Structures are given as C-alpha cells and as structure tokens.
Tab-separated table of C-alpha atoms and ligand atoms in Angstrom:
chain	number	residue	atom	x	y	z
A	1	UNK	CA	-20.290	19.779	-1.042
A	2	UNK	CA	-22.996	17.624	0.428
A	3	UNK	CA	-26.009	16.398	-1.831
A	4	UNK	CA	-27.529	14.371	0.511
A	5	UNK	CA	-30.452	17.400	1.592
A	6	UNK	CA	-32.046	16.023	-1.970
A	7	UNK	CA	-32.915	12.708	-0.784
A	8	UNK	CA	-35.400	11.494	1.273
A	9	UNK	CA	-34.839	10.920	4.772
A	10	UNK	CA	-33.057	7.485	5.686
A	11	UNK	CA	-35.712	4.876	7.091
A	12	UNK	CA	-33.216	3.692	9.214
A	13	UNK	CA	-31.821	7.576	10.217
A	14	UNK	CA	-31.916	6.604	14.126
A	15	UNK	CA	-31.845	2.412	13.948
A	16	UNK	CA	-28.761	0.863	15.364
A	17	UNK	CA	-29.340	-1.936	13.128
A	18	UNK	CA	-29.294	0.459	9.870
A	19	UNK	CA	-27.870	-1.999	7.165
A	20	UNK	CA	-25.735	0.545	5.689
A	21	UNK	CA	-23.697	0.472	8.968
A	22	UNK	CA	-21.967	-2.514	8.329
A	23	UNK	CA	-20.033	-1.103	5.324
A	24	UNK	CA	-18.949	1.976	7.110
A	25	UNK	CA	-15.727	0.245	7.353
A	26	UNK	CA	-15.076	-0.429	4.368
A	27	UNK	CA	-13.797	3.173	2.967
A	28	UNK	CA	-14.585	3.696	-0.956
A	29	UNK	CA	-11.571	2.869	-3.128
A	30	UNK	CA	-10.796	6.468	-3.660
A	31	UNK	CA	-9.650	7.265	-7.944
A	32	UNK	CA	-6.198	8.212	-8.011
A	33	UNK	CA	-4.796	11.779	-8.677
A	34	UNK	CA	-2.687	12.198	-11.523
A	35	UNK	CA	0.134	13.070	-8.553
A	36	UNK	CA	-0.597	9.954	-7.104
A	37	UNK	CA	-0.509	8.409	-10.565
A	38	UNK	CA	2.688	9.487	-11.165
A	39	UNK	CA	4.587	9.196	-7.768
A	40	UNK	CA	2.850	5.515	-7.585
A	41	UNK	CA	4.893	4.998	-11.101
A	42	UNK	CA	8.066	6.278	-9.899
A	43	UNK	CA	7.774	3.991	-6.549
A	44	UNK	CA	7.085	1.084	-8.912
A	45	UNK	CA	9.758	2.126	-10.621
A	46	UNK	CA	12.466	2.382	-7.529
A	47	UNK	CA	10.993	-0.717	-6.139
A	48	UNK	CA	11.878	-2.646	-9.525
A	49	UNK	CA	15.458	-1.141	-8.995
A	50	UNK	CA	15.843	-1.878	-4.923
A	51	UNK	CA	14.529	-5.523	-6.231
A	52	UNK	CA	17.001	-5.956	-8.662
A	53	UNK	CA	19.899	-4.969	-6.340
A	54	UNK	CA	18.897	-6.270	-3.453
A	55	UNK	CA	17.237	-9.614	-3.660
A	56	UNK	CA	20.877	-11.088	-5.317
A	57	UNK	CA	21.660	-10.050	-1.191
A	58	UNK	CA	18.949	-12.048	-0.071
A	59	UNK	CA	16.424	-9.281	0.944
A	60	UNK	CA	13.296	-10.423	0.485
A	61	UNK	CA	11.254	-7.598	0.438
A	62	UNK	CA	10.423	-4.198	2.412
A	63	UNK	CA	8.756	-3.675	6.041
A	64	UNK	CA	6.517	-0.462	6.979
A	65	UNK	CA	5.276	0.048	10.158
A	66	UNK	CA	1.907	0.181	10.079
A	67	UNK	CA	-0.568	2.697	12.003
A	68	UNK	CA	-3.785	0.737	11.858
A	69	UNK	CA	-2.153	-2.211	13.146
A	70	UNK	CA	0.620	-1.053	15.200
A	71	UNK	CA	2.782	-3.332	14.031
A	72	UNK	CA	5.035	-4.107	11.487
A	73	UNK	CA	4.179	-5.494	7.859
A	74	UNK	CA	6.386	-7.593	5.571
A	75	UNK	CA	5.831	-7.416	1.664
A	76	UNK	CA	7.988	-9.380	-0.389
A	77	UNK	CA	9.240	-7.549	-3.562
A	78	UNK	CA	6.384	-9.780	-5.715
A	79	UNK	CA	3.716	-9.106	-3.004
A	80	UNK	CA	4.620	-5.249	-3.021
A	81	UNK	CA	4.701	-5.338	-7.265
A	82	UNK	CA	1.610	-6.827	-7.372
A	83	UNK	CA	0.061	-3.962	-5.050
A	84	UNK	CA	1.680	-1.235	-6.904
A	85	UNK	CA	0.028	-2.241	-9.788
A	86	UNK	CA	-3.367	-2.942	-8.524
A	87	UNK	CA	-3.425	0.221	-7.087
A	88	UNK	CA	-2.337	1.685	-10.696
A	89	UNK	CA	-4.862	0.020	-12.594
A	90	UNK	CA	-7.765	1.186	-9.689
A	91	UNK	CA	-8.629	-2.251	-8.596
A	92	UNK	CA	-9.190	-2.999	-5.312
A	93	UNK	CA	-5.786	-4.874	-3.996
A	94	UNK	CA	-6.339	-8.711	-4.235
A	95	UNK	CA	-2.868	-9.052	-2.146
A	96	UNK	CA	-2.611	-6.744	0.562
A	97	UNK	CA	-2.017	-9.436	2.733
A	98	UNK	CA	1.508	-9.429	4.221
A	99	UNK	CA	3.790	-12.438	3.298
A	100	UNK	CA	3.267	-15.274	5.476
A	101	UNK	CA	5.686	-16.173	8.343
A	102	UNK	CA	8.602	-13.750	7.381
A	103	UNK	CA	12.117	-13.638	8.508
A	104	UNK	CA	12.185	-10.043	9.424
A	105	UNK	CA	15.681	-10.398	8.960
A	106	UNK	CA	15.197	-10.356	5.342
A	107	UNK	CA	13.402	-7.434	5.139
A	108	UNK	CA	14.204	-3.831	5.261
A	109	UNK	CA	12.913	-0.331	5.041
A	110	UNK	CA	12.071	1.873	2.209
A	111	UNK	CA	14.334	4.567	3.236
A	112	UNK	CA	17.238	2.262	3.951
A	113	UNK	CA	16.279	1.116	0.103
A	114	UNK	CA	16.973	4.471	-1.280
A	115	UNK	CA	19.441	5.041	0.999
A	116	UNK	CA	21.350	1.553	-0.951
A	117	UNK	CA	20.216	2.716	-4.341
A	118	UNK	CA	21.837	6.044	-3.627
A	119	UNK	CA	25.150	4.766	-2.549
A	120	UNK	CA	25.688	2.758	-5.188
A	121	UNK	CA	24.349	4.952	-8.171
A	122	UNK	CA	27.064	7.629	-6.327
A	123	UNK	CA	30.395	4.984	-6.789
B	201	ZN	ZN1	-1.800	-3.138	9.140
C-alpha cells in the first residue's frame, strides 16, 4: 500500500542531484517479526552452545559467505554475540564489521556447528 499519492510532488522528482538519493543505500532497519524474534533467540542460543564447545578447540568463531561481498566473512563468537543482540534489541549493529586479520583456519561454518553440537548431544 503506497501513501505517497497524498503528498505533494517531490521538488527534486527529475534532479539527479535529489538529496534524498544519497540515502537510498542505506535500507531502513526493518522491526523484527515475532518469527524472527524468536528464531534470532534460538540462534543466540545455539551460538552460546557451539561457543562453549568449540572455542576450548580453538575455533574462534563462524564464517558465512557473503552475497553482497562475494566473499567470505569471519565473526568471532564475541563479534557474532554482540550482533545477535543488537539485532534483538532493534539497534542498528555497532559491530558488523568482520574480525580483523583472521586465521580462516579458526573459523568454521554454521552448519558444520550444528553438525558438532549434534554429534556430541547424540554420544
Ligand atoms: Zn559482506
């Protein structure tokens, strides 16, 4: 549903310099579902688990492949915390930034996470 036919036309409709186009980028923090909500919880949740299990082994953190940057990302258990919760309390992330200079030796993927939680939780 569009609202925008009740306001006046945009000054700067068919200028290339319209201000408003430099924040086009910049997507709108969208309000969690309660679905998100509560599969965000249970990830926090897991990742607390594959944390406590897996950093005595000396992984420090998870890697995702990333779509935007075609490439991979590093997030150290901390770093990846510290999102989770952001993103639970609706702020804007502070620490999206991947960890600096990682080994990616030390990191692994979610599924292989779950994959370790369920092997063990199965003994
Ligand atoms: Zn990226």
């Amino acid at each position: 549903m569009n609202s925008n036919w009740q306001l006046p036309p945009d000054p700067f409709a068919n200028d290339p310099n319209d201000p408003a186009s430099f924040f086009e980028d910049d997507e709108p923090f969208p309000p969690l579902s309660d679905e998100e909500r509560a599969r965000m919880k249970q990830d926090l949740k897991l990742m607390r688990e594959f944390r406590r299990v897996l950093a005595p082994k000396g992984v420090q953190g998870i890697f995702f492949y990333c779509e935007d940057c075609t490439e991979e990302h590093f997030y150290d258990w901390d770093i990846m915390e510290a999102n989770m919760l952001s993103t639970l309390a609706e702020e804007q992330s502070a620490v999206h930034e991947p960890s600096p200079n990682p080994d990616p030796h030390n990191y692994v993927p979610w599924d292989y996470c779950l994959g370790y939680l369920d092997g063990i939780q199965q003994r």
